[in-house]
N, CA and C of each residue as an Amber inpcrd file, in Angstrom:
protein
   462
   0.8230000  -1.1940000   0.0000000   0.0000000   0.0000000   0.0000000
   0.8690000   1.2600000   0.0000000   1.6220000   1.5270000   0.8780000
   2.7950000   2.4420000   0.8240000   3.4130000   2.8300000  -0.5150000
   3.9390000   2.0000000  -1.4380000   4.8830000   2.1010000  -2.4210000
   3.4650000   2.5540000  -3.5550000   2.1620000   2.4380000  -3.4090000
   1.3080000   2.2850000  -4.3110000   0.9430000   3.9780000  -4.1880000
   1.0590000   4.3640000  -2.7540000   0.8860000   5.2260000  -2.4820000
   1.7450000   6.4890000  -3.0610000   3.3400000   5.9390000  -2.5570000
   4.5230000   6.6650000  -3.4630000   4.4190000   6.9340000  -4.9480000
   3.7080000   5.8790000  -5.1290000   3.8430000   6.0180000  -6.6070000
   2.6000000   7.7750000  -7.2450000   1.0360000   7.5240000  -6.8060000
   0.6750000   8.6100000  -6.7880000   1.0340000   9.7570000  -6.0530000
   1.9150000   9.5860000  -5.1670000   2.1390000  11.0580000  -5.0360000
   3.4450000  11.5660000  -6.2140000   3.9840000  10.8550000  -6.7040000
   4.9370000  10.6660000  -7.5500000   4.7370000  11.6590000  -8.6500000
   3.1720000  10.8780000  -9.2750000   2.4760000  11.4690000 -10.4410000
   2.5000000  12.9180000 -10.0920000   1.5520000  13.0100000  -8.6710000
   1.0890000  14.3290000  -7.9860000   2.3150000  15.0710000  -8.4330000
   3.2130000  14.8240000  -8.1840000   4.9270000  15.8420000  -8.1120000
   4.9440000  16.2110000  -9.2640000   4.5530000  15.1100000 -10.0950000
   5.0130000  16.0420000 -11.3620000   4.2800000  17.2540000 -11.8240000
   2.9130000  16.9080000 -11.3760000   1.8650000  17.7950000 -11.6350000
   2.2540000  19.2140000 -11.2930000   2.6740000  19.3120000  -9.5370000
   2.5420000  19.9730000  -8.9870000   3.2270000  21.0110000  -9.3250000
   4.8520000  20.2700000 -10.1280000   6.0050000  20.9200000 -10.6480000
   5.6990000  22.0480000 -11.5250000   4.1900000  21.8760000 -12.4250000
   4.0460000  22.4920000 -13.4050000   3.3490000  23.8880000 -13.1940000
   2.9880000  23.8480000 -11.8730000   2.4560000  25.2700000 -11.2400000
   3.6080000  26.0540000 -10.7790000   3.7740000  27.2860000 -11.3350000
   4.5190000  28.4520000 -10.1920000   5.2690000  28.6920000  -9.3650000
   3.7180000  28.9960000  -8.7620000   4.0340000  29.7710000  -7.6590000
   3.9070000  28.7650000  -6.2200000   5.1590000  28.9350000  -5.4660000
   5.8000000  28.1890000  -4.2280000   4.1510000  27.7780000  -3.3340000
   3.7310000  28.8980000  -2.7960000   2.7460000  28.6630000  -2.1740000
   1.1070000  27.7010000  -2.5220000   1.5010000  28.3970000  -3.9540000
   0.1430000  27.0960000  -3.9990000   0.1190000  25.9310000  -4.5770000
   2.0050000  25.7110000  -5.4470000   2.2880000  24.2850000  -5.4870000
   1.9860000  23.6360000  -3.6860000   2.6040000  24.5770000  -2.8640000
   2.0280000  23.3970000  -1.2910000   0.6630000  23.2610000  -1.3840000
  -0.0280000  24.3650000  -1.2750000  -1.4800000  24.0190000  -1.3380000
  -2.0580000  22.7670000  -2.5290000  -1.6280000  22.9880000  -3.6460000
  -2.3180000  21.9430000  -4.2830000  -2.0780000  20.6720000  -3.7760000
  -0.2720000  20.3580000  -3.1420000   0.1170000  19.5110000  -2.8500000
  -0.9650000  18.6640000  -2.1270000  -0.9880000  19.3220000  -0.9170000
  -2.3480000  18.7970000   0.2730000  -3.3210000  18.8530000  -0.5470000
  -3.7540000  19.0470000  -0.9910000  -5.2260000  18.8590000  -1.7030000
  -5.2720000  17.4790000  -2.6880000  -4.0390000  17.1410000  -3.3580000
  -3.3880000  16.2880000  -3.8790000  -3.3160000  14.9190000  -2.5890000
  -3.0970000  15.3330000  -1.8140000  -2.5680000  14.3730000  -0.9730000
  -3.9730000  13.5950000   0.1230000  -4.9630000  14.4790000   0.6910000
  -6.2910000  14.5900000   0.7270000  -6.5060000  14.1170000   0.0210000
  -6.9720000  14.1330000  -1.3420000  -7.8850000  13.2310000  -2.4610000
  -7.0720000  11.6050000  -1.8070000  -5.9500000  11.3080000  -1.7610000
  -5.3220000  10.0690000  -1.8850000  -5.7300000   9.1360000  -0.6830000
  -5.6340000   9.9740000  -0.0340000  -6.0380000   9.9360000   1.4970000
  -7.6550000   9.1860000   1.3620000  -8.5200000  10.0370000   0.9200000
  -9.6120000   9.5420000   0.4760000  -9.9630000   8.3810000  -0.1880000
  -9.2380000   8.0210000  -1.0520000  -9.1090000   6.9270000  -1.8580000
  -8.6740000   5.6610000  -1.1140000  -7.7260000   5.9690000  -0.3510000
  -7.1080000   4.5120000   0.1530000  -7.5810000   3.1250000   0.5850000
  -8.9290000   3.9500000   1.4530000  -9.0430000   2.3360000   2.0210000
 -10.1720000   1.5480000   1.0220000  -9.8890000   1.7610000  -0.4160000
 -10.4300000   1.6230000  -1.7280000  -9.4450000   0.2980000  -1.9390000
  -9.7790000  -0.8130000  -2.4660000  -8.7720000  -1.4090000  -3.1820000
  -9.4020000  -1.7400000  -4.9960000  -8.4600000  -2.1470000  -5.7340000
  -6.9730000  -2.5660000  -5.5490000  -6.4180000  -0.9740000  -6.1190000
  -5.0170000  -1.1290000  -5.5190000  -4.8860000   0.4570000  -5.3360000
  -3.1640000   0.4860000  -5.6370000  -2.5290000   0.9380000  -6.4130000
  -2.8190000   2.7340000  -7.3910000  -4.0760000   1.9160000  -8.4660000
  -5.1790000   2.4840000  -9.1420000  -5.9210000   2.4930000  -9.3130000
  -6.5020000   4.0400000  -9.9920000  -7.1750000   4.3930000 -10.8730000
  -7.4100000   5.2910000 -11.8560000  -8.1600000   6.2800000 -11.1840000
  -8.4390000   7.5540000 -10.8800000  -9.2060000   8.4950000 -10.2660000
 -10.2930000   8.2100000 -10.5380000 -11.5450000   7.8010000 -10.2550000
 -12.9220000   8.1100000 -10.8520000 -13.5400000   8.7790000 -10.0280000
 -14.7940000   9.0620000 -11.0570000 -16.1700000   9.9130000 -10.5290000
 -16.4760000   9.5250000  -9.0460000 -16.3720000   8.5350000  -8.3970000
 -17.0510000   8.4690000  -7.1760000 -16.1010000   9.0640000  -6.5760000
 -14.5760000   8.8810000  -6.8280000 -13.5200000   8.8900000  -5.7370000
 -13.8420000  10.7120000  -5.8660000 -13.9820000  11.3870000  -6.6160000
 -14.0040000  12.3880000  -6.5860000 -15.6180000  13.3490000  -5.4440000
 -16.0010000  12.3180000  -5.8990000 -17.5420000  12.8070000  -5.0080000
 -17.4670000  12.6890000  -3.6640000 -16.9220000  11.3940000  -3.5160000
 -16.1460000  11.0480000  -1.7380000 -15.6240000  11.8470000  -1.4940000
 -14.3460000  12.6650000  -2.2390000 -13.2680000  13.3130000  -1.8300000
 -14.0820000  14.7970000  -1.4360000 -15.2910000  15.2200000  -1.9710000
 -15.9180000  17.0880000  -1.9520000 -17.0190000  16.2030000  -0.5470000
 -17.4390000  15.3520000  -0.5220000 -18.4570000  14.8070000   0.7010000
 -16.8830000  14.8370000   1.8890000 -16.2170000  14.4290000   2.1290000
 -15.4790000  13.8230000   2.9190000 -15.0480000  15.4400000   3.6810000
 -14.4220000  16.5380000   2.6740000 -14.3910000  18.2370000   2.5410000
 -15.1900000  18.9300000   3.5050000 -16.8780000  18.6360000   3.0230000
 -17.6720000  19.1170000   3.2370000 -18.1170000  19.2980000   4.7630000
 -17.7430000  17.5960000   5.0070000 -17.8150000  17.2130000   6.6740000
 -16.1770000  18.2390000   7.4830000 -15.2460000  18.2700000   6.8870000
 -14.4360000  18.3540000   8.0980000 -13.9860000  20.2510000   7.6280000
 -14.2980000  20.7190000   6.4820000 -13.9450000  21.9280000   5.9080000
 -14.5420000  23.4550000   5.7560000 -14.4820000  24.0270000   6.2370000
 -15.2960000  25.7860000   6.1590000 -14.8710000  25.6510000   4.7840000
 -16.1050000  26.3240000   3.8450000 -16.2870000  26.3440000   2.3380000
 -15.0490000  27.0030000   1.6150000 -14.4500000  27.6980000   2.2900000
 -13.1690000  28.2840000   1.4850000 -12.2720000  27.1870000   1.5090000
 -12.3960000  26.5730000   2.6630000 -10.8960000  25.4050000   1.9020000
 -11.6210000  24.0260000   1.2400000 -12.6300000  23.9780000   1.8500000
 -13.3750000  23.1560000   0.5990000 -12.8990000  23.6080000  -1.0660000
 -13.4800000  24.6870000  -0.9200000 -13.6580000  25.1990000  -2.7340000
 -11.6960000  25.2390000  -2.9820000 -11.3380000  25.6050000  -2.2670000
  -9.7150000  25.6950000  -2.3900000  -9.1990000  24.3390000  -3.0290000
  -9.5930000  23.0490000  -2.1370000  -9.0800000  22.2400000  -2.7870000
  -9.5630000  21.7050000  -3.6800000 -11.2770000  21.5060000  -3.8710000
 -12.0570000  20.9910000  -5.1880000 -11.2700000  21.9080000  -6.6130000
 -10.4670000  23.1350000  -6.3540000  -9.9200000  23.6580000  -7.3960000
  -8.7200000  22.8470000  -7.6490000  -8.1540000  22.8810000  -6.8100000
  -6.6440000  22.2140000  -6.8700000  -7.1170000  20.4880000  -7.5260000
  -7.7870000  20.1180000  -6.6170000  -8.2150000  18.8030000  -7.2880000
  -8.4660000  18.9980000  -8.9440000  -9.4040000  19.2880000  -9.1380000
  -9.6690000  19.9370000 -10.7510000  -8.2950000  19.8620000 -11.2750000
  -7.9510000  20.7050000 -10.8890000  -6.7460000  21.1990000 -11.8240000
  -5.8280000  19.8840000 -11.9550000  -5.2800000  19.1410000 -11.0860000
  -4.9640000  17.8700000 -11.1970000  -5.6010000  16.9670000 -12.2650000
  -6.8500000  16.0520000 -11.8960000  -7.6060000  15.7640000 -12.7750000
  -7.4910000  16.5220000 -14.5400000  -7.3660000  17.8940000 -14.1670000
  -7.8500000  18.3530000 -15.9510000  -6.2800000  18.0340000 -16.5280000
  -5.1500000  18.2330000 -16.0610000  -3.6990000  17.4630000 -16.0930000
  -3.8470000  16.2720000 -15.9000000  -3.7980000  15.1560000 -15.6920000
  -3.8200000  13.8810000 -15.2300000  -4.8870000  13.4210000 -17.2430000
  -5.6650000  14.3920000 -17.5380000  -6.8160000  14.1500000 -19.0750000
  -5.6670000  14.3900000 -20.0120000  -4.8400000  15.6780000 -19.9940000
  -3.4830000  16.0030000 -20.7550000  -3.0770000  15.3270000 -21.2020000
  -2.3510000  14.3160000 -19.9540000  -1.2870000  13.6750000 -19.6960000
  -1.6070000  12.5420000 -20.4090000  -3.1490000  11.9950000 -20.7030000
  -3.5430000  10.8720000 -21.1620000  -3.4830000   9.9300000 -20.2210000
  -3.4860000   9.9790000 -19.0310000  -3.6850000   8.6750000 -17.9540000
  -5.1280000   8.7700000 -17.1670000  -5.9060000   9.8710000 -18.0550000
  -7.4260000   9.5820000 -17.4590000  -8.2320000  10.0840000 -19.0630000
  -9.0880000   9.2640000 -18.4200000 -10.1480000   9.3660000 -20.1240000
 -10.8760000  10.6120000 -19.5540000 -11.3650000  11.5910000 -21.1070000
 -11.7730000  13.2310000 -21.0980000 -13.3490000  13.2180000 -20.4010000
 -13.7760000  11.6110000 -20.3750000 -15.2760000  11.5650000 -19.6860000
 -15.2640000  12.0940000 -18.0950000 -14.0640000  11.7250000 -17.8410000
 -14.4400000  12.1000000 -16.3050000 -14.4770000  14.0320000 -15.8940000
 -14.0540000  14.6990000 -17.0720000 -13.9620000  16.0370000 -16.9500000
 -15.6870000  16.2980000 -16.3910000 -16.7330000  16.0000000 -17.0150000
 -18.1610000  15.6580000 -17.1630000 -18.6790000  15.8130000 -15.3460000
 -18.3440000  15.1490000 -14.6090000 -17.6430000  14.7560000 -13.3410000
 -17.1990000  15.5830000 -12.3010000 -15.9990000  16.4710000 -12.9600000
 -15.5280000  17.2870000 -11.5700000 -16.6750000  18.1400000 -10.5720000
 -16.2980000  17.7830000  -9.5570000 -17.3940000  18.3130000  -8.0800000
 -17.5380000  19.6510000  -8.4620000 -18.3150000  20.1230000  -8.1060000
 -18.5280000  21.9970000  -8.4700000 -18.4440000  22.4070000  -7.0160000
 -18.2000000  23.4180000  -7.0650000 -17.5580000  24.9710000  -5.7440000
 -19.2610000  24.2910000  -5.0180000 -18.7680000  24.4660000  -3.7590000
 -19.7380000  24.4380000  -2.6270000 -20.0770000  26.1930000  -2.4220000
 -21.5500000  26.5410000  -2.6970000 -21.9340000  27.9480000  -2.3040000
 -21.1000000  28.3010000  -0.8470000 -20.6070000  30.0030000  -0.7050000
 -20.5100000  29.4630000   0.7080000 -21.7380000  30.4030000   0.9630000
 -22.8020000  31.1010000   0.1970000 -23.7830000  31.7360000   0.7390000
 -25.0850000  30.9930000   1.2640000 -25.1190000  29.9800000   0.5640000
 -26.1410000  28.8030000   0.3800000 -25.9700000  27.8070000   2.3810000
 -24.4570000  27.3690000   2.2590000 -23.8670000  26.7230000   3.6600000
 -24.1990000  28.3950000   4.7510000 -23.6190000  29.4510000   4.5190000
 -23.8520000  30.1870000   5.7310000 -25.4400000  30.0380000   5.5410000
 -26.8770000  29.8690000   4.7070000 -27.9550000  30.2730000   5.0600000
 -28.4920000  28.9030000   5.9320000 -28.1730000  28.3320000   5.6760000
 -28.4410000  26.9530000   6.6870000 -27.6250000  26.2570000   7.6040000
 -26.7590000  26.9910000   8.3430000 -25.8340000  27.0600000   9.2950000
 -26.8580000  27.0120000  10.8480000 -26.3120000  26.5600000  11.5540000
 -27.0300000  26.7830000  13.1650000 -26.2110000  27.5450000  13.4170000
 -26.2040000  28.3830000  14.2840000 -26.0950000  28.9100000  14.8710000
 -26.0140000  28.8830000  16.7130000 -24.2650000  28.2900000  17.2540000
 -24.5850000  27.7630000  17.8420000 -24.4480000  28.5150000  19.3490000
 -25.2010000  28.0750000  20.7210000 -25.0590000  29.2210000  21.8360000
 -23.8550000  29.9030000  22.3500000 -22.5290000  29.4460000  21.7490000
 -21.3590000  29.7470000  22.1030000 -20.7870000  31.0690000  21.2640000
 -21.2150000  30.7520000  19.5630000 -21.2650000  31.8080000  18.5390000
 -22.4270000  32.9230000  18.9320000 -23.3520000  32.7760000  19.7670000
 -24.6500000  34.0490000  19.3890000 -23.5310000  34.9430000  20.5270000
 -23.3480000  34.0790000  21.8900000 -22.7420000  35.0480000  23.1960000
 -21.4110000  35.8050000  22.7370000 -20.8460000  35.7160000  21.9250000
 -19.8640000  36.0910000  21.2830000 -19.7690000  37.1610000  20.5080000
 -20.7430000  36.3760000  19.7910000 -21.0100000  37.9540000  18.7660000
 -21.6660000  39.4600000  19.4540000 -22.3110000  38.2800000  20.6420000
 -23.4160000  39.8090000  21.5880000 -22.0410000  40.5200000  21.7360000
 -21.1170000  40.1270000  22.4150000 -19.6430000  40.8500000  23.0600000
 -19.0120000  41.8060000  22.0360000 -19.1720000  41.2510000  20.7330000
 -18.8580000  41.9040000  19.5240000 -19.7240000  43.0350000  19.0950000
 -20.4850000  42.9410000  19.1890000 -21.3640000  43.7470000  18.9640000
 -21.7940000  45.0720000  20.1410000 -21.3940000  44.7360000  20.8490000
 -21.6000000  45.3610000  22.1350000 -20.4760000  46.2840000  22.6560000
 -19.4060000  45.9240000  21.6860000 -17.8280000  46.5140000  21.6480000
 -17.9060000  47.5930000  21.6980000 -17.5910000  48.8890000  22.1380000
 -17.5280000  50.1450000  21.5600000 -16.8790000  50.7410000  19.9790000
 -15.6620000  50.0010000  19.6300000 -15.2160000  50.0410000  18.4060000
 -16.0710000  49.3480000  17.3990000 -16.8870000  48.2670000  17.7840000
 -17.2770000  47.3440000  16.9270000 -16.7060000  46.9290000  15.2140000
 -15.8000000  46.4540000  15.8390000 -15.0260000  45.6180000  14.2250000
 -15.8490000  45.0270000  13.4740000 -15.9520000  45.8320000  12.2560000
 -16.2260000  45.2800000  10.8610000 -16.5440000  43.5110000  11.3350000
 -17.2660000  43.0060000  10.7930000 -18.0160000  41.9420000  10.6690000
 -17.7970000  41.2940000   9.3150000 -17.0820000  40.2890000   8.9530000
 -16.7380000  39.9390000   8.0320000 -16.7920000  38.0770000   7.9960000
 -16.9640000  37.6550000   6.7020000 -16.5650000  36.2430000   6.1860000
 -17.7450000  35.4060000   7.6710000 -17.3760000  34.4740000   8.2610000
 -18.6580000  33.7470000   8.7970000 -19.0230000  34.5650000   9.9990000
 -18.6020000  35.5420000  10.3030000 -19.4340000  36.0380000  11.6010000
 -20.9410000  36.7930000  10.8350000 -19.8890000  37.6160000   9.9740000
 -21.1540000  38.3340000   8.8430000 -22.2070000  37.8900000   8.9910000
 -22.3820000  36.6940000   7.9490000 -23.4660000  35.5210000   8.0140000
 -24.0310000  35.6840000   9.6330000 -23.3340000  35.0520000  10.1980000
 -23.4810000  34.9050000  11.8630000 -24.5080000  36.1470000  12.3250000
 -23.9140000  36.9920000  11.9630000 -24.4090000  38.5140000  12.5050000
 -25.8440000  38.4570000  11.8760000 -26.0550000  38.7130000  10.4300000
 -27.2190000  38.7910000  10.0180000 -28.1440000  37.8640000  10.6540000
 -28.2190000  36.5030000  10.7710000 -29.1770000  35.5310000  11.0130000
 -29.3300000  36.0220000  12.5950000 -28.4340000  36.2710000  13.4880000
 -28.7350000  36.7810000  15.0150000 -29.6730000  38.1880000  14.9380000
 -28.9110000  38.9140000  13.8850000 -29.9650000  40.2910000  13.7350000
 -31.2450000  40.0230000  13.6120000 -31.8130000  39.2000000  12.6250000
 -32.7640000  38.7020000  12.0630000 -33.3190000  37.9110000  13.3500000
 -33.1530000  37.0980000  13.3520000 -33.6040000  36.1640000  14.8530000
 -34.5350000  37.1590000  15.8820000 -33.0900000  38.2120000  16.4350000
 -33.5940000  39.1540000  17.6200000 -34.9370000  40.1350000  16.8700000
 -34.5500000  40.6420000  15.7630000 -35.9230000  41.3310000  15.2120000
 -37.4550000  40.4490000  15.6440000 -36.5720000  39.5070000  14.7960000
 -38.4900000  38.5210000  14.4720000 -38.8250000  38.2500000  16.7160000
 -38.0190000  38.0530000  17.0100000 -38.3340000  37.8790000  18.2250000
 -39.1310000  39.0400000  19.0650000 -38.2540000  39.7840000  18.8260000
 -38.8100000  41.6380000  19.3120000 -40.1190000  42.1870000  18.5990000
 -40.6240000  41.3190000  17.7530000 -42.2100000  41.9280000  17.2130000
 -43.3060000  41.1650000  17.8150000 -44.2280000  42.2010000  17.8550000
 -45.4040000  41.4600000  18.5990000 -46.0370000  40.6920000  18.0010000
């Protein structure tokens, strides 16, 4: 399993070689390395990327990832995959396939909201400076705004 393993990250290297810039050859790297990760306890294995492994890999994301590094790596993945079609070691059907960007407006509208995040934000909000509200508190903020309104009407 190990050496099967070496071997795709192998491929991965070369891939990775063909990007740039330092920082997001690492990033793709892990994202590269994640998908494999995903795959493993798959047999028989090195074994060809497919459609499911790819659907596992944005489900598997979804559970442990805030939507920016989700979508971060479903790109990096992509980009692998659409190299890997190049390269001729994957057939052009699976392009058909690649996972699409997780909304992150869609995930913040059906988010809970949980009692540790509302007491928090009260503190935030309650700040005298009150800092700009940005990326998931934002979200956060609106649905608490909203909440306390609908609550506060008769």
């Amino acid at each position: 399993m190990r050496q099967a393993n070496d071997m795709l990250l192998a491929v991965a290297e070369d891939w990775v070689q063909t990007i740039p810039n330092a920082r997001t050859r690492r990033s793709y790297r892990r994202a590269a390395e994640v998908l494999f990760e995903s795959m493993a306890p798959l047999e028989p294995f090195p074994r060809p990327i497919t459609s499911a492994d790819l659907q596992t890999f944005k489900a598997l994301l979804v559970e442990d990832y805030k939507p920016a590094t989700v979508n971060q790596r479903l790109v990096a993945v992509s980009s692998f995959v659409r190299w890997l079609v190049s390269e001729g070691r994957l057939p052009d059907a699976i392009l058909d396939d690649l996972p699409k960007r997780v909304s992150l407006k869609h995930q913040m509208s059906h988010a809970e909201t949980t009692p540790k995040q509302a007491i928090r934000l009260c503190h935030v909000l309650r700040s005298p400076s009150r800092p700009q509200l940005c990326g998931h508190w934002a979200g956060l903020g609106n649905r608490l705004h909203l909440s306390l309104i609908h609550i506060s009407e008769p």
